[in-house]
Amino acid sequence: MEEILHKTAEHHRDYTGAKMGMWLFLFTEMLLFGGMFILYSVYRFEFIAEFHAAAKELDTTIGAVNTLILLTSSLTMALSIAALQKGNKNLSLFFQVVTMLLGIAFLGNKYLEWGTKIHHGIYPNSEYLLSLGKGQVMFYGLYFVMTGLHALHVLIGIVIFVFIFFFTLSGDVTSDNTVKLENSGLYWHLVDMIWVYLFPLFYLIT
Amino acid sequence: MPDGREKKETDRGFWKYEGGKTGLLSWIFTTDHKRIGILYLSSLAVFFVAGVTFGLLMRLELIAPGRTIMSASAYNSIFTLHGVIMIFLFIIPGIPVSLGNFLLPLQIGARDVAFPRLNLLSWWLYIAGGCIALLSLFTGTGPPDTGWTFYAPYSIKTGTNVSLAVFAAFVLGFSSILTGMNFITTVHRLRAPGMTWFRLPLFVWSLYATAWVQVLATPILAITLLLIIIERFFGVGFFDPAKGGDPILYQHLFWIYSHPAVYIMIVPAMGVVTEIIPVFARRTVFGYKAIAFSSIGIGAVGFFVWGHHMFTSGISDTSKVIFSLLTFLVAIPSAIKVFNWVASLYKGSIKVDTPLLFVIAFIFLFCIGGLTGLINGTLATNIHIHDTHFIVAHFHYVMFGGTAFAFFAGLHYWFPKIFGRMYSEARAKLAWFFLFIGFNVLYFPMFLVGWQGMPRRYYDYLPVFHTPNIISTIGSWILAAGLAMMLVNLIRSIKKGEQTGSNPWKGTTLEWTVPSPPPVENFEEIPTVTHGPYKYDEN
Amino acid sequence: MEQRNTGHTAPGFKTYIIAWIALVILTAVTIAVTKIDTGAISILVALLIASVKSGLILYIFMHLGYERRFFKLAFLLPVLVFALSIWFTFLDVWYR
């Protein structure tokens, strides 16, 4: 950062500045989840065997499918930016919609998965869960809070895309002003990236 | 201030320009960093007065052993409120959002911050957080009584209105993050041509270091506070040993944020001090780079000393030793700053005006606070003084004697720039005198009673501690009188003070090159910077 | 990743699709590895693969590889803060 940037706030857009702001925000998101990962690591260290047993009860298939969904949505997200940069607005809009739909599919899956667990009497503070022992209580506590917090972020991402979709439609986001789309993309990728860690840490404990 | 006396009909700069809106709307929907700075300054003042009032009530309760003016539970609520207001609503946002907002763009030669609208949003979040905190007092099951630290498991089990108060702190954290993001981006992107990193005023360096701490530490607080709310509503059990949880982990998470937060509070204050000393010593600052890097150093090491708040909680001995060692290390960059300040004054032509008086008080009080910090950080003595009034005295010396005095110094120093008028110097000095005396009379006895074993956070104490407590309470009245004098003098001078020129102190940083008060877009033409910030050699 | 452009230009469709294929393969690998009992190192393997995956996402999808140096260096800060925080927490948990 040795170069001196001759920038002023004179009403022209600062592309790098906007990106910088977004990345700083992403750092806060990383550390928000970081706090949960600290909890996770301590309790996993404390209850190695119990975590193993509890993780067996999670459906790896649903987890894997959801991983695929999010990875694919990251791809379509990136493609929608590339399409817009190449000037193909309609293709970009198409990919944005696909990204949104994949996000919704992810949440649908999550809903089914949570629903099954709750149906079996496994939810925070349930009598059945408490009877399973401390390690299980911690595992499912972490599971519900961490995937819940993550799902909340997916939901926020979908809402953001609704706005971006209309921004693109109305010409607020254009091929030479993609920074809003790019920043929403960054957010979406980060949410994906967090899932990349959540998946093995909850579904693949051996 | 000979040149300040020139009677010039200054136009009122940004005070006049309403940006197409009128009256109050031109303030609460402004995106001008100067107006937002004023918004913050006035809201901070309101919360500060509230916090002081609670503090005075606590001192009044402690004037005699046993019940004096309030019940034990009322006292618990009052000290929680005092802490929450002073920490989250006054001293953490404090200098960056008010003086920082106003001066950062001016000092780097920019027209505004990088994200003016986010800046306004952060003020709105701040106000929202403040209102939610107030709401927690009057709704639900009574004001929170946990102390500002919200320690689990009590914060999860208590019947009082903790969730709302915690949510307020969460919102305030968001506001703090936005300010941090904004300042980092501003410093990177909006420096004037020629304003290289080592030509930045040191106040800017301190704000930059602080902004990074805000961005990197606050999210951990956010998740910790969210977890309290989740625990209260769903009973997951993360901090409940009966369910397999570990209450000490709460303390870890809490202090992973809240210790760096201490540096969010003090580093900008050090920046203000560094800014004032060269102006009143008429000398360039001694060891520019050492001061700049020590800000970064304090910020960095400060992240990893959090365990010293937990020496008696049952954490492992290994971690105690390491945390204690790091605590000692963080004293090094702090001491570098103190030595540099003193060296900057050495052989200067010192002019003892009010800002410098506050700065000197800062150095004195901060040294006491800092050195007693080392006593706290020593493992063996910590066991003796943990949770006593010694700790209370220590952090008030650092936070009040340090940060707040530097804040007052900055207020007096930049007052003519912000308002275009000068306060009464004689009254300001008198107020300073009362503040300085009152402060020491109030807090010094706490070191003594704390050392003798008087615990904090109790509304009652053994009769043997009676005399020092009386002295301390009397000190609180002297201090309050000093605060009142200072505020009255400043507020009165906004309208009635003598008009000043653009540069009454003959400062050399960029903010003194524009008229007072500064015009809307700060600079008619963005300046080109050709030299460092403190150029006094020709004097 | 042979498609990688230089400077600030963003990667094209092809790069993205290759990255996506790599991510899918890595997901398959991480699931497959759990079927083999690798014992205590399984968590390390899982985290290693996850980190390679997030590296791909960061580098290609999030363009970190194409950004100016500030972004790359700044990214290290939250990672460092997180890693050290967890380490210091474990200094307590481990030796308690």
PDB file of C-alpha atoms in Angstrom, chain B residues 266-501:
ATOM      1  CA  ILE B 266      -7.573   4.255  25.144  1.00  0.00           C
ATOM      2  CA  VAL B 267      -5.736   4.308  21.793  1.00  0.00           C
ATOM      3  CA  PRO B 268      -7.728   7.207  20.288  1.00  0.00           C
ATOM      4  CA  ALA B 269      -7.215   9.079  23.556  1.00  0.00           C
ATOM      5  CA  MET B 270      -3.477   8.623  23.129  1.00  0.00           C
ATOM      6  CA  GLY B 271      -3.876   9.965  19.616  1.00  0.00           C
ATOM      7  CA  VAL B 272      -5.515  13.132  20.922  1.00  0.00           C
ATOM      8  CA  VAL B 273      -2.715  13.611  23.415  1.00  0.00           C
ATOM      9  CA  THR B 274      -0.084  13.152  20.728  1.00  0.00           C
ATOM     10  CA  GLU B 275      -1.864  15.702  18.586  1.00  0.00           C
ATOM     11  CA  ILE B 276      -1.972  18.369  21.283  1.00  0.00           C
ATOM     12  CA  ILE B 277       1.540  18.135  22.714  1.00  0.00           C
ATOM     13  CA  PRO B 278       3.500  19.398  19.665  1.00  0.00           C
ATOM     14  CA  VAL B 279       1.151  22.360  19.255  1.00  0.00           C
ATOM     15  CA  PHE B 280       1.623  23.591  22.813  1.00  0.00           C
ATOM     16  CA  ALA B 281       5.305  22.743  23.004  1.00  0.00           C
ATOM     17  CA  ARG B 282       5.947  24.332  19.602  1.00  0.00           C
ATOM     18  CA  ARG B 283       8.078  21.356  18.689  1.00  0.00           C
ATOM     19  CA  THR B 284       7.701  18.470  16.344  1.00  0.00           C
ATOM     20  CA  VAL B 285       6.700  15.278  18.082  1.00  0.00           C
ATOM     21  CA  PHE B 286       9.540  13.109  19.326  1.00  0.00           C
ATOM     22  CA  GLY B 287       9.653   9.678  17.686  1.00  0.00           C
ATOM     23  CA  TYR B 288       6.839   9.888  15.147  1.00  0.00           C
ATOM     24  CA  LYS B 289       7.240   6.334  13.909  1.00  0.00           C
ATOM     25  CA  ALA B 290       7.621   4.915  17.399  1.00  0.00           C
ATOM     26  CA  ILE B 291       4.293   6.443  18.361  1.00  0.00           C
ATOM     27  CA  ALA B 292       2.583   5.310  15.168  1.00  0.00           C
ATOM     28  CA  PHE B 293       3.797   1.744  15.462  1.00  0.00           C
ATOM     29  CA  SER B 294       3.158   1.569  19.181  1.00  0.00           C
ATOM     30  CA  SER B 295      -0.522   2.250  18.395  1.00  0.00           C
ATOM     31  CA  ILE B 296      -0.482  -0.773  16.129  1.00  0.00           C
ATOM     32  CA  GLY B 297       1.560  -2.727  18.681  1.00  0.00           C
ATOM     33  CA  ILE B 298      -0.863  -1.996  21.498  1.00  0.00           C
ATOM     34  CA  GLY B 299      -3.740  -2.994  19.246  1.00  0.00           C
ATOM     35  CA  ALA B 300      -2.067  -6.254  18.235  1.00  0.00           C
ATOM     36  CA  VAL B 301      -0.726  -7.464  21.593  1.00  0.00           C
ATOM     37  CA  GLY B 302      -3.904  -6.223  23.273  1.00  0.00           C
ATOM     38  CA  PHE B 303      -5.810  -8.971  21.502  1.00  0.00           C
ATOM     39  CA  PHE B 304      -4.067 -11.688  23.461  1.00  0.00           C
ATOM     40  CA  VAL B 305      -4.059 -10.590  27.066  1.00  0.00           C
ATOM     41  CA  TRP B 306      -7.724 -11.200  27.763  1.00  0.00           C
ATOM     42  CA  GLY B 307      -7.030 -13.974  30.249  1.00  0.00           C
ATOM     43  CA  HIS B 308      -5.840 -11.498  32.865  1.00  0.00           C
ATOM     44  CA  HIS B 309      -9.484 -10.799  33.641  1.00  0.00           C
ATOM     45  CA  MET B 310      -9.895 -14.447  34.575  1.00  0.00           C
ATOM     46  CA  PHE B 311      -6.987 -15.243  36.881  1.00  0.00           C
ATOM     47  CA  THR B 312      -9.260 -16.359  39.700  1.00  0.00           C
ATOM     48  CA  SER B 313     -11.826 -18.143  37.541  1.00  0.00           C
ATOM     49  CA  GLY B 314     -10.009 -21.480  37.472  1.00  0.00           C
ATOM     50  CA  ILE B 315      -8.293 -21.303  34.097  1.00  0.00           C
ATOM     51  CA  SER B 316      -5.164 -23.405  33.713  1.00  0.00           C
ATOM     52  CA  ASP B 317      -1.903 -22.290  35.265  1.00  0.00           C
ATOM     53  CA  THR B 318      -0.141 -22.480  31.913  1.00  0.00           C
ATOM     54  CA  SER B 319      -2.479 -19.985  30.371  1.00  0.00           C
ATOM     55  CA  LYS B 320      -2.293 -17.756  33.447  1.00  0.00           C
ATOM     56  CA  VAL B 321       1.474 -17.476  33.136  1.00  0.00           C
ATOM     57  CA  ILE B 322       1.300 -16.703  29.428  1.00  0.00           C
ATOM     58  CA  PHE B 323      -1.493 -14.175  29.785  1.00  0.00           C
ATOM     59  CA  SER B 324       0.369 -12.506  32.610  1.00  0.00           C
ATOM     60  CA  LEU B 325       3.540 -12.303  30.524  1.00  0.00           C
ATOM     61  CA  LEU B 326       1.692 -10.787  27.574  1.00  0.00           C
ATOM     62  CA  THR B 327       0.053  -8.303  29.906  1.00  0.00           C
ATOM     63  CA  PHE B 328       3.480  -7.086  30.890  1.00  0.00           C
ATOM     64  CA  LEU B 329       4.505  -6.898  27.245  1.00  0.00           C
ATOM     65  CA  VAL B 330       1.620  -4.611  26.375  1.00  0.00           C
ATOM     66  CA  ALA B 331       3.028  -2.118  28.846  1.00  0.00           C
ATOM     67  CA  ILE B 332       6.017  -1.604  26.560  1.00  0.00           C
ATOM     68  CA  PRO B 333       4.299   0.189  23.675  1.00  0.00           C
ATOM     69  CA  SER B 334       2.255   2.164  26.210  1.00  0.00           C
ATOM     70  CA  ALA B 335       5.418   3.267  27.966  1.00  0.00           C
ATOM     71  CA  ILE B 336       7.041   4.139  24.622  1.00  0.00           C
ATOM     72  CA  LYS B 337       4.244   6.603  24.100  1.00  0.00           C
ATOM     73  CA  VAL B 338       4.608   8.156  27.538  1.00  0.00           C
ATOM     74  CA  PHE B 339       8.363   8.592  27.066  1.00  0.00           C
ATOM     75  CA  ASN B 340       7.816  10.111  23.645  1.00  0.00           C
ATOM     76  CA  TRP B 341       5.291  12.587  24.995  1.00  0.00           C
ATOM     77  CA  VAL B 342       7.610  13.682  27.750  1.00  0.00           C
ATOM     78  CA  ALA B 343      10.507  13.897  25.310  1.00  0.00           C
ATOM     79  CA  SER B 344       8.366  16.003  22.989  1.00  0.00           C
ATOM     80  CA  LEU B 345       7.750  18.498  25.784  1.00  0.00           C
ATOM     81  CA  TYR B 346      11.431  18.607  26.679  1.00  0.00           C
ATOM     82  CA  LYS B 347      13.041  21.873  25.591  1.00  0.00           C
ATOM     83  CA  GLY B 348       9.827  23.018  23.978  1.00  0.00           C
ATOM     84  CA  SER B 349       8.429  26.527  24.453  1.00  0.00           C
ATOM     85  CA  ILE B 350       5.495  25.254  26.414  1.00  0.00           C
ATOM     86  CA  LYS B 351       2.278  27.225  26.538  1.00  0.00           C
ATOM     87  CA  VAL B 352       0.100  26.009  29.369  1.00  0.00           C
ATOM     88  CA  ASP B 353      -3.404  26.427  27.957  1.00  0.00           C
ATOM     89  CA  THR B 354      -6.378  24.291  28.935  1.00  0.00           C
ATOM     90  CA  PRO B 355      -5.852  21.507  26.371  1.00  0.00           C
ATOM     91  CA  LEU B 356      -2.296  21.009  27.585  1.00  0.00           C
ATOM     92  CA  LEU B 357      -3.445  21.003  31.212  1.00  0.00           C
ATOM     93  CA  PHE B 358      -5.809  18.163  30.432  1.00  0.00           C
ATOM     94  CA  VAL B 359      -3.038  16.389  28.565  1.00  0.00           C
ATOM     95  CA  ILE B 360      -0.671  16.670  31.496  1.00  0.00           C
ATOM     96  CA  ALA B 361      -3.410  15.397  33.797  1.00  0.00           C
ATOM     97  CA  PHE B 362      -3.877  12.544  31.352  1.00  0.00           C
ATOM     98  CA  ILE B 363      -0.218  11.556  31.460  1.00  0.00           C
ATOM     99  CA  PHE B 364      -0.155  11.673  35.256  1.00  0.00           C
ATOM    100  CA  LEU B 365      -3.393   9.753  35.779  1.00  0.00           C
ATOM    101  CA  PHE B 366      -2.714   7.297  32.984  1.00  0.00           C
ATOM    102  CA  CYS B 367       0.658   6.452  34.504  1.00  0.00           C
ATOM    103  CA  ILE B 368      -0.983   5.661  37.824  1.00  0.00           C
ATOM    104  CA  GLY B 369      -3.670   3.647  36.089  1.00  0.00           C
ATOM    105  CA  GLY B 370      -1.200   1.869  33.846  1.00  0.00           C
ATOM    106  CA  LEU B 371       1.289   0.981  36.544  1.00  0.00           C
ATOM    107  CA  THR B 372      -1.415  -0.334  38.868  1.00  0.00           C
ATOM    108  CA  GLY B 373      -2.462  -2.389  35.853  1.00  0.00           C
ATOM    109  CA  LEU B 374       0.838  -4.198  36.151  1.00  0.00           C
ATOM    110  CA  ILE B 375       0.056  -4.929  39.789  1.00  0.00           C
ATOM    111  CA  ASN B 376      -3.245  -6.440  38.641  1.00  0.00           C
ATOM    112  CA  GLY B 377      -1.483  -8.394  35.927  1.00  0.00           C
ATOM    113  CA  THR B 378       0.865 -10.082  38.380  1.00  0.00           C
ATOM    114  CA  LEU B 379      -0.550 -13.491  39.204  1.00  0.00           C
ATOM    115  CA  ALA B 380       0.089 -13.503  42.937  1.00  0.00           C
ATOM    116  CA  THR B 381      -1.108  -9.983  43.731  1.00  0.00           C
ATOM    117  CA  ASN B 382      -4.090 -10.421  41.452  1.00  0.00           C
ATOM    118  CA  ILE B 383      -5.523 -13.018  43.799  1.00  0.00           C
ATOM    119  CA  HIS B 384      -5.336 -10.510  46.621  1.00  0.00           C
ATOM    120  CA  ILE B 385      -6.990  -7.623  44.777  1.00  0.00           C
ATOM    121  CA  HIS B 386      -9.293  -9.414  42.344  1.00  0.00           C
ATOM    122  CA  ASP B 387     -12.821  -8.004  42.435  1.00  0.00           C
ATOM    123  CA  THR B 388     -11.909  -5.360  44.996  1.00  0.00           C
ATOM    124  CA  HIS B 389     -12.097  -1.595  44.814  1.00  0.00           C
ATOM    125  CA  PHE B 390      -8.445  -1.651  43.776  1.00  0.00           C
ATOM    126  CA  ILE B 391      -9.630  -2.811  40.365  1.00  0.00           C
ATOM    127  CA  VAL B 392     -12.341  -0.165  40.326  1.00  0.00           C
ATOM    128  CA  ALA B 393      -9.745   2.505  41.050  1.00  0.00           C
ATOM    129  CA  HIS B 394      -7.375   1.079  38.426  1.00  0.00           C
ATOM    130  CA  PHE B 395      -9.770   1.132  35.526  1.00  0.00           C
ATOM    131  CA  HIS B 396     -11.212   4.494  36.443  1.00  0.00           C
ATOM    132  CA  TYR B 397      -7.690   5.921  36.430  1.00  0.00           C
ATOM    133  CA  VAL B 398      -7.153   4.481  32.958  1.00  0.00           C
ATOM    134  CA  MET B 399     -10.596   5.037  31.499  1.00  0.00           C
ATOM    135  CA  PHE B 400     -11.742   8.229  33.174  1.00  0.00           C
ATOM    136  CA  GLY B 401      -8.373   9.733  34.043  1.00  0.00           C
ATOM    137  CA  GLY B 402      -7.058   8.512  30.716  1.00  0.00           C
ATOM    138  CA  THR B 403      -9.654   8.415  27.995  1.00  0.00           C
ATOM    139  CA  ALA B 404     -12.150  10.929  29.358  1.00  0.00           C
ATOM    140  CA  PHE B 405      -9.480  13.505  30.258  1.00  0.00           C
ATOM    141  CA  ALA B 406      -7.991  13.148  26.773  1.00  0.00           C
ATOM    142  CA  PHE B 407     -11.492  13.530  25.380  1.00  0.00           C
ATOM    143  CA  PHE B 408     -11.869  16.768  27.358  1.00  0.00           C
ATOM    144  CA  ALA B 409      -8.443  17.882  26.139  1.00  0.00           C
ATOM    145  CA  GLY B 410      -9.509  17.237  22.559  1.00  0.00           C
ATOM    146  CA  LEU B 411     -12.803  19.025  23.096  1.00  0.00           C
ATOM    147  CA  HIS B 412     -11.027  22.144  24.305  1.00  0.00           C
ATOM    148  CA  TYR B 413      -8.363  21.905  21.626  1.00  0.00           C
ATOM    149  CA  TRP B 414     -10.744  21.509  18.691  1.00  0.00           C
ATOM    150  CA  PHE B 415     -13.571  23.587  20.155  1.00  0.00           C
ATOM    151  CA  PRO B 416     -12.582  26.734  18.197  1.00  0.00           C
ATOM    152  CA  LYS B 417     -12.346  24.648  15.015  1.00  0.00           C
ATOM    153  CA  ILE B 418     -15.741  23.024  15.475  1.00  0.00           C
ATOM    154  CA  PHE B 419     -17.663  26.066  16.658  1.00  0.00           C
ATOM    155  CA  GLY B 420     -15.554  28.963  15.390  1.00  0.00           C
ATOM    156  CA  ARG B 421     -15.564  30.445  18.884  1.00  0.00           C
ATOM    157  CA  MET B 422     -13.351  30.302  21.945  1.00  0.00           C
ATOM    158  CA  TYR B 423     -14.406  29.305  25.452  1.00  0.00           C
ATOM    159  CA  SER B 424     -13.425  31.275  28.521  1.00  0.00           C
ATOM    160  CA  GLU B 425      -9.893  30.186  29.279  1.00  0.00           C
ATOM    161  CA  ALA B 426     -10.092  31.192  32.942  1.00  0.00           C
ATOM    162  CA  ARG B 427     -13.243  29.168  33.552  1.00  0.00           C
ATOM    163  CA  ALA B 428     -11.855  26.221  31.667  1.00  0.00           C
ATOM    164  CA  LYS B 429      -8.771  26.219  33.853  1.00  0.00           C
ATOM    165  CA  LEU B 430     -10.877  26.452  36.997  1.00  0.00           C
ATOM    166  CA  ALA B 431     -13.008  23.529  35.825  1.00  0.00           C
ATOM    167  CA  TRP B 432      -9.854  21.559  35.062  1.00  0.00           C
ATOM    168  CA  PHE B 433      -8.600  22.206  38.581  1.00  0.00           C
ATOM    169  CA  PHE B 434     -11.824  20.915  40.140  1.00  0.00           C
ATOM    170  CA  LEU B 435     -11.842  17.892  37.844  1.00  0.00           C
ATOM    171  CA  PHE B 436      -8.269  16.980  38.630  1.00  0.00           C
ATOM    172  CA  ILE B 437      -8.617  17.376  42.386  1.00  0.00           C
ATOM    173  CA  GLY B 438     -12.065  15.770  42.501  1.00  0.00           C
ATOM    174  CA  PHE B 439     -10.886  12.840  40.438  1.00  0.00           C
ATOM    175  CA  ASN B 440      -8.042  11.983  42.758  1.00  0.00           C
ATOM    176  CA  VAL B 441     -10.070  12.501  45.912  1.00  0.00           C
ATOM    177  CA  LEU B 442     -12.744  10.238  44.471  1.00  0.00           C
ATOM    178  CA  TYR B 443     -10.653   7.371  43.173  1.00  0.00           C
ATOM    179  CA  PHE B 444      -7.402   7.313  45.116  1.00  0.00           C
ATOM    180  CA  PRO B 445      -9.007   6.103  48.366  1.00  0.00           C
ATOM    181  CA  MET B 446     -10.399   3.175  46.412  1.00  0.00           C
ATOM    182  CA  PHE B 447      -6.852   1.885  45.886  1.00  0.00           C
ATOM    183  CA  LEU B 448      -6.403   1.856  49.644  1.00  0.00           C
ATOM    184  CA  VAL B 449      -9.690   0.255  50.631  1.00  0.00           C
ATOM    185  CA  GLY B 450      -9.370  -2.188  47.783  1.00  0.00           C
ATOM    186  CA  TRP B 451      -5.919  -3.203  48.933  1.00  0.00           C
ATOM    187  CA  GLN B 452      -7.359  -3.695  52.400  1.00  0.00           C
ATOM    188  CA  GLY B 453      -9.973  -5.994  50.948  1.00  0.00           C
ATOM    189  CA  MET B 454     -13.158  -4.033  50.271  1.00  0.00           C
ATOM    190  CA  PRO B 455     -14.896  -5.904  47.435  1.00  0.00           C
ATOM    191  CA  ARG B 456     -16.556  -4.157  44.505  1.00  0.00           C
ATOM    192  CA  ARG B 457     -20.204  -4.435  43.530  1.00  0.00           C
ATOM    193  CA  TYR B 458     -21.614  -4.501  47.081  1.00  0.00           C
ATOM    194  CA  TYR B 459     -23.899  -1.807  48.448  1.00  0.00           C
ATOM    195  CA  ASP B 460     -22.535  -2.422  51.924  1.00  0.00           C
ATOM    196  CA  TYR B 461     -19.103  -2.642  53.549  1.00  0.00           C
ATOM    197  CA  LEU B 462     -17.424  -3.176  56.896  1.00  0.00           C
ATOM    198  CA  PRO B 463     -17.368  -0.130  59.210  1.00  0.00           C
ATOM    199  CA  VAL B 464     -13.559  -0.146  59.097  1.00  0.00           C
ATOM    200  CA  PHE B 465     -13.713   1.220  55.549  1.00  0.00           C
ATOM    201  CA  HIS B 466     -15.975   4.106  56.491  1.00  0.00           C
ATOM    202  CA  THR B 467     -13.559   7.065  56.437  1.00  0.00           C
ATOM    203  CA  PRO B 468     -12.037   6.470  52.986  1.00  0.00           C
ATOM    204  CA  ASN B 469     -15.526   5.968  51.591  1.00  0.00           C
ATOM    205  CA  ILE B 470     -16.655   9.321  52.950  1.00  0.00           C
ATOM    206  CA  ILE B 471     -13.620  10.975  51.366  1.00  0.00           C
ATOM    207  CA  SER B 472     -14.326   9.223  48.106  1.00  0.00           C
ATOM    208  CA  THR B 473     -17.943  10.361  48.042  1.00  0.00           C
ATOM    209  CA  ILE B 474     -16.917  13.940  48.746  1.00  0.00           C
ATOM    210  CA  GLY B 475     -14.489  13.604  45.845  1.00  0.00           C
ATOM    211  CA  SER B 476     -17.365  12.586  43.613  1.00  0.00           C
ATOM    212  CA  TRP B 477     -19.089  15.875  44.405  1.00  0.00           C
ATOM    213  CA  ILE B 478     -15.977  17.904  43.614  1.00  0.00           C
ATOM    214  CA  LEU B 479     -15.601  16.006  40.360  1.00  0.00           C
ATOM    215  CA  ALA B 480     -19.245  16.569  39.463  1.00  0.00           C
ATOM    216  CA  ALA B 481     -18.843  20.280  40.164  1.00  0.00           C
ATOM    217  CA  GLY B 482     -15.838  20.370  37.844  1.00  0.00           C
ATOM    218  CA  LEU B 483     -17.775  18.562  35.118  1.00  0.00           C
ATOM    219  CA  ALA B 484     -20.678  20.969  35.463  1.00  0.00           C
ATOM    220  CA  MET B 485     -18.359  23.966  35.232  1.00  0.00           C
ATOM    221  CA  MET B 486     -16.668  22.560  32.159  1.00  0.00           C
ATOM    222  CA  LEU B 487     -19.899  21.716  30.370  1.00  0.00           C
ATOM    223  CA  VAL B 488     -21.502  25.074  31.209  1.00  0.00           C
ATOM    224  CA  ASN B 489     -18.418  26.921  29.995  1.00  0.00           C
ATOM    225  CA  LEU B 490     -18.310  24.989  26.738  1.00  0.00           C
ATOM    226  CA  ILE B 491     -22.026  25.114  26.012  1.00  0.00           C
ATOM    227  CA  ARG B 492     -22.208  28.802  26.839  1.00  0.00           C
ATOM    228  CA  SER B 493     -19.292  29.540  24.538  1.00  0.00           C
ATOM    229  CA  ILE B 494     -20.955  27.897  21.546  1.00  0.00           C
ATOM    230  CA  LYS B 495     -23.115  30.987  21.247  1.00  0.00           C
ATOM    231  CA  LYS B 496     -21.338  33.596  23.313  1.00  0.00           C
ATOM    232  CA  GLY B 497     -17.666  32.796  22.948  1.00  0.00           C
ATOM    233  CA  GLU B 498     -15.326  35.157  21.181  1.00  0.00           C
ATOM    234  CA  GLN B 499     -14.948  34.480  17.483  1.00  0.00           C
ATOM    235  CA  THR B 500     -11.641  33.005  16.478  1.00  0.00           C
ATOM    236  CA  GLY B 501      -9.697  32.844  13.281  1.00  0.00           C
TER     237      GLY B 501
END
